[in-house]
Coordinates of C-alpha atoms and ligand atoms in Angstrom, one line a residue:
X1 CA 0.0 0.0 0.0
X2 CA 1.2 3.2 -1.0
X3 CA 1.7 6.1 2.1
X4 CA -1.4 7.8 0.6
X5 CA -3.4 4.9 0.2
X6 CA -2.3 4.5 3.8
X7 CA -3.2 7.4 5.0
X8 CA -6.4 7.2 3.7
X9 CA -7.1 4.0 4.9
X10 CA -6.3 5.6 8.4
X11 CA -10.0 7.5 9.5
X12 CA -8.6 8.4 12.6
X13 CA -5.8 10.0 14.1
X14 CA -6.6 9.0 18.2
X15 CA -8.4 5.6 19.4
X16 CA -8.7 4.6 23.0
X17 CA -9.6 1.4 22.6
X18 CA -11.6 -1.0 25.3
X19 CA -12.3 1.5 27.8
X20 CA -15.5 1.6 29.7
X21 CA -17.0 5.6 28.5
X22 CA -19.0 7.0 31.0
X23 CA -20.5 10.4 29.4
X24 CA -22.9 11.6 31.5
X25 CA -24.9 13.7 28.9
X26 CA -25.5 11.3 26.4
X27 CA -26.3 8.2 29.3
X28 CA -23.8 6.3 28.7
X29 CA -21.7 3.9 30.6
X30 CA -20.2 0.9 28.9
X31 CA -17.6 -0.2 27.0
X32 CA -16.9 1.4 24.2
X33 CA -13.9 2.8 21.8
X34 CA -13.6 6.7 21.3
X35 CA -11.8 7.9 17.7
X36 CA -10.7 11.0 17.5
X37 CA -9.9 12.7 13.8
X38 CA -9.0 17.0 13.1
X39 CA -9.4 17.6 17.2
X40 CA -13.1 16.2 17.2
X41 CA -14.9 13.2 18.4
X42 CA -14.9 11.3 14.9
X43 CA -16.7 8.3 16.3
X44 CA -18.0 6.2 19.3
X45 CA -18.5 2.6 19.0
X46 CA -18.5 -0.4 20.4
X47 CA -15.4 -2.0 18.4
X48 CA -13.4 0.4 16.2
X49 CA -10.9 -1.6 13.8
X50 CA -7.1 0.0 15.1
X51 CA -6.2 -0.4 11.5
X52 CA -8.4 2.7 10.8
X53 CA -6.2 4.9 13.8
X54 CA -3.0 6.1 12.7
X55 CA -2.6 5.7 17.0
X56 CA -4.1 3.2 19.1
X57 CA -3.6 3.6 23.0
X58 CA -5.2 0.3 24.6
X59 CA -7.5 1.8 27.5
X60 CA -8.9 -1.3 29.5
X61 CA -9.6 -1.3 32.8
X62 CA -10.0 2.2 32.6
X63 CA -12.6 4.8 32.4
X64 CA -12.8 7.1 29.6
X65 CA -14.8 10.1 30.2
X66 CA -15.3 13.8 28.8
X67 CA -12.0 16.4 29.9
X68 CA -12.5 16.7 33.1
X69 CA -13.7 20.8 33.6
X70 CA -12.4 22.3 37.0
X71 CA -14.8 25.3 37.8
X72 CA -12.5 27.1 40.3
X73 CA -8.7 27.5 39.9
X74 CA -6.7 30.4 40.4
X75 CA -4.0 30.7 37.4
X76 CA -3.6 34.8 37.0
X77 CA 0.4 34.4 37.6
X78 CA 1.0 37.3 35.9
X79 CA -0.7 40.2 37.9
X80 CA 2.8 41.6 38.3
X81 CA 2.0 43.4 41.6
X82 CA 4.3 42.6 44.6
X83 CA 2.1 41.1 47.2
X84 CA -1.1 40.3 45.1
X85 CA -3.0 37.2 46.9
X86 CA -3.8 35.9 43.0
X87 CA -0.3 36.5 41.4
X88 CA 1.5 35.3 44.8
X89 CA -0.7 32.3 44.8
X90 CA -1.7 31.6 41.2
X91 CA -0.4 28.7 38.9
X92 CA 0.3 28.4 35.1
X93 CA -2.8 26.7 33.8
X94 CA -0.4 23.8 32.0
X95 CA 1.7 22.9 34.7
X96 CA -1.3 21.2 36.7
X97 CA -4.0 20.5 34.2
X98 CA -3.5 17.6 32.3
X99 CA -1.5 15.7 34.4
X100 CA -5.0 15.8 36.9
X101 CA -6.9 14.9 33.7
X102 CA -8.2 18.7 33.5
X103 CA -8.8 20.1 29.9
X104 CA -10.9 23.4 31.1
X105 CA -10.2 25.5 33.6
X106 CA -12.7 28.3 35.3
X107 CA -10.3 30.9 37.2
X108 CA -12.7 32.0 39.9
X109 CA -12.1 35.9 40.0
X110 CA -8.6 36.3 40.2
X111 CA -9.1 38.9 38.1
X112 CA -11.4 41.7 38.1
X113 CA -12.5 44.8 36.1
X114 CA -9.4 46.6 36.4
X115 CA -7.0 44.0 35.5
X116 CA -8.9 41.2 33.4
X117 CA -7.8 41.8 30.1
X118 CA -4.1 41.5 31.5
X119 CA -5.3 38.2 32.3
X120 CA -6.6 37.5 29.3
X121 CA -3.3 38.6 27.5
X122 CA -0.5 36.9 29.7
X123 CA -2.4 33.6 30.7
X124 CA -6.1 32.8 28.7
X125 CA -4.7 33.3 25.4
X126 CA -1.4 31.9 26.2
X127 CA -2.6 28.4 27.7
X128 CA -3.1 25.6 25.6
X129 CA -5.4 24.4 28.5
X130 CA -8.9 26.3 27.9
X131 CA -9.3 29.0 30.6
X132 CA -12.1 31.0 31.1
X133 CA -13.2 33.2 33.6
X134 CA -15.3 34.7 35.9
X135 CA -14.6 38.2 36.7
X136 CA -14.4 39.9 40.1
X137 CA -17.0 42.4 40.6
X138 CA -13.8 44.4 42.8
X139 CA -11.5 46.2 40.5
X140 CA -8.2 43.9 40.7
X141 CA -9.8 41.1 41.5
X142 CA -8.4 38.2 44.7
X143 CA -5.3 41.0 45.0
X144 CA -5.8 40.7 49.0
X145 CA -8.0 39.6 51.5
X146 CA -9.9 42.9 52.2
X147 CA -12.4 44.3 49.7
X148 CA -13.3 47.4 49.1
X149 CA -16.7 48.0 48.0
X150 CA -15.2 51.3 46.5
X151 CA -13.8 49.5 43.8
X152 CA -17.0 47.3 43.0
X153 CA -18.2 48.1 39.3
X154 CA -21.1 46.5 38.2
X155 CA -21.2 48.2 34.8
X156 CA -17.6 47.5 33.5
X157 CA -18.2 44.1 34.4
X158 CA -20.6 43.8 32.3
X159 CA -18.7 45.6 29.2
X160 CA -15.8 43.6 29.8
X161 CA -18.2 40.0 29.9
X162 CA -19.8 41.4 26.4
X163 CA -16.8 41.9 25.3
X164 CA -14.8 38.8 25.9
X165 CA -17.9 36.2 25.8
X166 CA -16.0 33.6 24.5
X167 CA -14.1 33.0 28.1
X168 CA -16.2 35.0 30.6
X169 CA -18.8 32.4 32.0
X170 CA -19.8 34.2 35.2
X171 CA -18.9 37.0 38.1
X172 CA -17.2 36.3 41.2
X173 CA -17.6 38.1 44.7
X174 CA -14.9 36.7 47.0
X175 CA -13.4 37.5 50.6
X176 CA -15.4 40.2 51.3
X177 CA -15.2 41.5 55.2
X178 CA -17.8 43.9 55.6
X179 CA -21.1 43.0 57.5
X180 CA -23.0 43.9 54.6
X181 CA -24.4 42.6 50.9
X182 CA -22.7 44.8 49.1
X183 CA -20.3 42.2 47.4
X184 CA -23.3 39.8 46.8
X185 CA -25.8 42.3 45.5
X186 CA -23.1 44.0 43.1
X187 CA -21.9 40.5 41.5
X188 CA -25.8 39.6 40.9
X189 CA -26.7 43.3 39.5
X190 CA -23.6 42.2 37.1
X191 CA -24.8 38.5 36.8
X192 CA -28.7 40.0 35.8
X193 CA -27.4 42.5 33.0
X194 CA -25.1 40.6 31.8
X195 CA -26.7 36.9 31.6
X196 CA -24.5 34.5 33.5
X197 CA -24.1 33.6 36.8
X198 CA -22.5 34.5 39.8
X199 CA -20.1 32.7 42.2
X200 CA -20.1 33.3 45.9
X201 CA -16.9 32.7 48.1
X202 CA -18.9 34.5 50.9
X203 CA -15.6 34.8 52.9
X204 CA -16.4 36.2 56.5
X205 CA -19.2 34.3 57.9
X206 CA -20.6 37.5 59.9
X207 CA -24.1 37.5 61.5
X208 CA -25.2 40.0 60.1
X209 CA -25.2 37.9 56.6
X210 CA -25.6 34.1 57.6
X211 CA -24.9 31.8 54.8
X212 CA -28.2 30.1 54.9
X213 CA -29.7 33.9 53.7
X214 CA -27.4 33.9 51.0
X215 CA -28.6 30.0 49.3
X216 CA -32.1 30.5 50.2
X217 CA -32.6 34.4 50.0
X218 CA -29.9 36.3 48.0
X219 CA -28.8 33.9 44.9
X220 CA -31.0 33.1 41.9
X221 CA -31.5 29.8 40.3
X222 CA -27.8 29.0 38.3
X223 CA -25.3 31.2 40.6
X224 CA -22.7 29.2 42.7
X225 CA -21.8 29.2 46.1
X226 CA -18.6 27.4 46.3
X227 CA -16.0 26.4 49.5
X228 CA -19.6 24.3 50.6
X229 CA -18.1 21.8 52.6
X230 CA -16.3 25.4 54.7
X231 CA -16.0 24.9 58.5
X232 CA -18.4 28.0 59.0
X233 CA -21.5 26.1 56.3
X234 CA -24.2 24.7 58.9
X235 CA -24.1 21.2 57.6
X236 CA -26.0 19.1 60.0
X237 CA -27.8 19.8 63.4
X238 CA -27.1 18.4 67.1
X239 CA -28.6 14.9 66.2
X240 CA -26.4 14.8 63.0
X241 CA -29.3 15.3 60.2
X242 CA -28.3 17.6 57.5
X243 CA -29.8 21.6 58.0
X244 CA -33.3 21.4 55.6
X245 CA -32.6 24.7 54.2
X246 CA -29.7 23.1 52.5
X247 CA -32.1 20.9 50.3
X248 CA -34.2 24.0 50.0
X249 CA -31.9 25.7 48.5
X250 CA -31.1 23.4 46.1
X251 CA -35.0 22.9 45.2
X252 CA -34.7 26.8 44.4
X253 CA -31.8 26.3 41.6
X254 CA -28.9 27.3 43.6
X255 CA -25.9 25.4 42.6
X256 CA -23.0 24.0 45.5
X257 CA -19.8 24.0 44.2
X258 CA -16.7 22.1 46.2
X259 CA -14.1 24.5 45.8
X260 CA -11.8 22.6 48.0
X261 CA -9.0 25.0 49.0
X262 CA -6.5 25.2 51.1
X263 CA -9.0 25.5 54.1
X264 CA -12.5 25.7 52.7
X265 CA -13.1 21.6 53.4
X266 CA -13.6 20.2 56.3
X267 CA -14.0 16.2 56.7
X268 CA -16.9 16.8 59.8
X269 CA -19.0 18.6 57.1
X270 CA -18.3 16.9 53.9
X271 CA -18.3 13.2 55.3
X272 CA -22.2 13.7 56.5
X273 CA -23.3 15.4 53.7
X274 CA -22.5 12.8 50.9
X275 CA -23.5 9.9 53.5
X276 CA -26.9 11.8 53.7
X277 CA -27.1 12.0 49.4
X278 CA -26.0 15.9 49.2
X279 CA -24.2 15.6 46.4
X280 CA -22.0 18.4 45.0
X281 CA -23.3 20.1 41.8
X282 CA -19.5 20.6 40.7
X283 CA -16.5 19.2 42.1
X284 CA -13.8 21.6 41.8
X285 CA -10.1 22.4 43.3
X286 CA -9.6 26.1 44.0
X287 CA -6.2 25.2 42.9
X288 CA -3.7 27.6 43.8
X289 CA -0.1 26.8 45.8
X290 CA -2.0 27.0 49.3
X291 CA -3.9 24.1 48.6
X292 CA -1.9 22.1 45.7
X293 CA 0.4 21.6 47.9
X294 CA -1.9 20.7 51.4
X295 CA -4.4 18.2 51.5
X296 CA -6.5 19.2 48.4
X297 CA -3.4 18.3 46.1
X298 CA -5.3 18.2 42.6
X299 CA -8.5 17.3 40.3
X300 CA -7.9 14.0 40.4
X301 CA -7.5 13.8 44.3
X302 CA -10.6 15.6 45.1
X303 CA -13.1 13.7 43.1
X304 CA -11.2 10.6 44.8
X305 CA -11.8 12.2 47.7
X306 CA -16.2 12.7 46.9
X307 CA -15.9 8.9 45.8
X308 CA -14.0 7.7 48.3
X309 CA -16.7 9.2 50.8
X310 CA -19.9 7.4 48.9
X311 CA -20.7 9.8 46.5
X312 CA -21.1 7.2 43.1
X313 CA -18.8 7.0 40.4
X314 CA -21.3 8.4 38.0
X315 CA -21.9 11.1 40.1
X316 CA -18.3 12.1 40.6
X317 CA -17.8 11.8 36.6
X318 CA -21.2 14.1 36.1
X319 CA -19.8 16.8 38.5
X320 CA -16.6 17.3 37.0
X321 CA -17.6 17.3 33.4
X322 CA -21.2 17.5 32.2
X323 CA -22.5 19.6 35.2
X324 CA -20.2 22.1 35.6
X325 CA -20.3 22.9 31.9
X326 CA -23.9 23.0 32.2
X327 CA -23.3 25.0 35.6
X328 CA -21.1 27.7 32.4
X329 CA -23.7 27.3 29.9
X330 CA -21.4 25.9 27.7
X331 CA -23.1 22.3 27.1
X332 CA -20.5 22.3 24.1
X333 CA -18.0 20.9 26.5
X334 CA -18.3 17.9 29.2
X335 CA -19.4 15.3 26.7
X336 CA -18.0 12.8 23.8
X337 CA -20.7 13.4 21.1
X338 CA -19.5 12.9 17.8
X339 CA -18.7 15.9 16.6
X340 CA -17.5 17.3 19.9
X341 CA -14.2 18.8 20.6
X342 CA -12.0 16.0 21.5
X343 CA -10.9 16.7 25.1
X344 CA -10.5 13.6 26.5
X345 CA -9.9 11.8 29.9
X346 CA -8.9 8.2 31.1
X347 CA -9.1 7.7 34.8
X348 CA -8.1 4.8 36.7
X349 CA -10.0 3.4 40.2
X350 CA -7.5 1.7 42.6
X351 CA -9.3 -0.1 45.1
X352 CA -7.3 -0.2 48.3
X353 CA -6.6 1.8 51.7
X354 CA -5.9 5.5 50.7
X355 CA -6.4 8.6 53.3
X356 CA -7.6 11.8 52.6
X357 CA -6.4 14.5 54.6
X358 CA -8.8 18.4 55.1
X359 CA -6.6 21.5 56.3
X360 CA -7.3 21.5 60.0
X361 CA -5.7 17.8 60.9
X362 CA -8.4 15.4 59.6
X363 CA -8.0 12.4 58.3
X364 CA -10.8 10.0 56.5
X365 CA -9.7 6.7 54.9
X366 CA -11.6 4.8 52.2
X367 CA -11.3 2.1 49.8
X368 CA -10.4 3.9 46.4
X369 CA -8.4 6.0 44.8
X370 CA -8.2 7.6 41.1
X371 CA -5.3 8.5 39.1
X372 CA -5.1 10.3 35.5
X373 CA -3.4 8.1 33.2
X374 CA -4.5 10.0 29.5
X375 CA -5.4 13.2 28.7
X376 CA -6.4 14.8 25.6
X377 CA -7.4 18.2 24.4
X378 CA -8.4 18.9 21.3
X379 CA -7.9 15.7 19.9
X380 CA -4.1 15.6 21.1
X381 CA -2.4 13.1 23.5
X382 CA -1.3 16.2 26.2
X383 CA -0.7 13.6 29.1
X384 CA 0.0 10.2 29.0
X385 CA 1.5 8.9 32.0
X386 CA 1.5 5.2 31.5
X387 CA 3.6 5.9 28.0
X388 CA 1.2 4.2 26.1
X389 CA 1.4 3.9 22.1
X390 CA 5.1 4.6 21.1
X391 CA 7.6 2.0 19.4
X392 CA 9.7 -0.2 21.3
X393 CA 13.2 1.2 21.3
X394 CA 15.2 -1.1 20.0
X395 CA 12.9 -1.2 16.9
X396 CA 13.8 2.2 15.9
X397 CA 16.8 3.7 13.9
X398 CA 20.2 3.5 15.3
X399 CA 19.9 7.1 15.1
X400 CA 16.9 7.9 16.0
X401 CA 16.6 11.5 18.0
X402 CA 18.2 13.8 16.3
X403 CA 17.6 16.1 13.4
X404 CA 18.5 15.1 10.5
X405 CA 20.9 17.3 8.8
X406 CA 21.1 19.3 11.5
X407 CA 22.7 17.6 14.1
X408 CA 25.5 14.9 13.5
X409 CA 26.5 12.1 16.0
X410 CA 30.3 12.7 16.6
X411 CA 31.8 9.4 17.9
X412 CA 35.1 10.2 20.1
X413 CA 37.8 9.3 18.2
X414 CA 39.5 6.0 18.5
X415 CA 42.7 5.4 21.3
Ligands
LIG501 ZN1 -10.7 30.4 45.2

């Protein structure tokens, strides 16, 4: 066969082949092989010849699913002001993605009026991972923990969210100290005007806001409140049941987000909750070097972490790919429909002893664990940490790994 006949022969350029696919928006959860052809999801069947691929990575035993979409991260490295909580803190999108089996990334507000399209210049446009945004209603966004309702700006938010709709899904208000709404009612007049929703880190529990006014009262249907498993959430009463206006809230449309953290998860209110069937909406890191490096460590960890503590497989897949794109309104993203961009994820489920650790000393052990083993975004292999595919070595050229004609192999000359 000629290379072109070849070529031609080969339909696809990707196929994970034997892996069991569970995609939450199109119901499915079996085996099946995913083909992947010009960054799209060229076809999913039940037996896809390799001879079609011009790559075939063998997936069994593992679980293929959509890119897995983390709704809050903090990657604004670049804010280039000395002290700034978000450029201190922050993280190049790449660097922790894929190796967590992340394609999308939501940075949760790093960013605000003032400073976003720095953020879009230095870091969105500049990651291969997709990053978009939700912009802080406060002027430069997470640059410390005091915010000054000065600086809030509903009206440029919303220019800059017009503007840039291709990567602004939503409005953040974050750390906010005062005693009032302020933050809260500035990030929903934003939200309203401008379409999308809002996420809440309310920050200071104070008593002259309690958090069950802001899920039941304040936020409409769609908006976010994220850290939900923080030590100051009322989770469950004296006799252990979960609070009712929890489920409540959730009847009204108001969305819980995980948000993990360096110290926005605590074991005493996440262990009840899934135990009880509060599932989160989304599962998501808040990824920044405060909690990469503590108990949260990654994607990967903390939807081991939801599993690990009975929430179902399914469930944990749904919430880190189908939901939270719903959650964005981008239902482009979180699912393998043909046609779909091909970003791509094969998980593994150890079954063992594994402990989880929260911020405050806590430990919880439980019987699995998940790793990343394949990633892929836009229909190319970005992580593959089982080195699947490839050639044996000894099957390739003596000289094989360098360019040709532009390096030469100089042998030392002989004694
Ligand atoms: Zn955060």
């Amino acid at each position: 066969m000629t290379l072109a006949a070849l070529a031609a022969a080969q339909d696809y350029d990707v196929l994970l082949k034997g892996g069991r696919v569970i995609d939450a928006k199109n119901g499915r959860d079996q085996q099946m092989d995913v083909a992947v052809r010009g960054g799209v999801i060229a076809a999913v069947e039940r037996d896809i010849d390799p001879a079609r691929a011009r790559e075939t990575l063998r997936v069994d035993g593992l679980i293929v699913t959509p890119g897995l979409i983390d709704l809050h991260v903090h990657v604004f490295h670049t804010t280039g002001i000395p002290g700034a909580w978000a450029g201190d803190s922050s993280v190049q999108p790449d660097a922790f993605s894929y190796r967590s089996g992340v394609t999308t990334m939501v940075d949760a507000g790093s960013s605000g009026w003032r400073n976003f399209e720095i953020f879009r210049q230095t870091v969105i446009d500049r990651a291969t991972t997709r990053v978009l945004a939700l912009i802080n209603i406060a002027g430069f966004g997470m640059i410390t923990d005091i915010t000054e309702q000065a600086d809030f700006n509903s009206a440029a938010v919303v220019k800059l969210a017009r503007k840039h709709k291709d990567v602004v899904v939503g409005i953040k208000s974050a750390h906010y100290q005062l005693p009032d709404w302020k933050s809260v009612d500035a990030a929903i007049a934003a939200g309203k005007e401008a379409s999308i929703p809002i996420m809440v880190d309310f920050g200071y529990f104070l008593p002259e806001r309690p958090y069950w006014q802001l899920v039941t009262e304040r936020l409409r249907p769609g908006d976010i409140s994220t850290h939900m498993f923080r030590g100051s959430v009322p989770w469950v009463d004296a006799s252990g049941k979960l609070y009712p206006y929890l489920a409540e809230a959730r009847k009204r449309g108001v969305l819980f987000d995980v948000g993990h953290g360096g110290g926005s998860f605590v074991m005493r209110n996440a262990v009840p909750a899934i135990a009880q069937g509060f599932y989160p909406d989304t599962i998501s890191t808040d990824l920044h070097t405060g909690s990469m490096n503590a108990g949260m460590q990654d994607m990967i960890t903390t939807m081991s972490k939801c599993l690990a503590m009975g929430m179902p497989l399914k469930e944990v897949i749904r919430a880190s790919t189908w939901r939270p794109a719903q959650v964005i309104h981008r239902e482009e993203l979180g699912h393998l429909t043909v046609g779909a961009v091909a970003d791509i994820a094969a998980l593994r489920v150890h079954d063992g002893d594994f402990n989880y650790a929260d911020a405050f000393g806590a430990r919880f052990t439980g019987k699995q664990r998940m790793t990343a083993e394949i990633t892929v975004r836009a229909g190319r292999v970005v992580w593959n940490a089982n080195s699947r595919g490839g050639q044996d070595w000894r099957k390739l050229s003596p000289t094989y790994g360098i360019r040709p004609g532009i390096d030469h192999i100089v042998p030392p000359p002989a004694k």
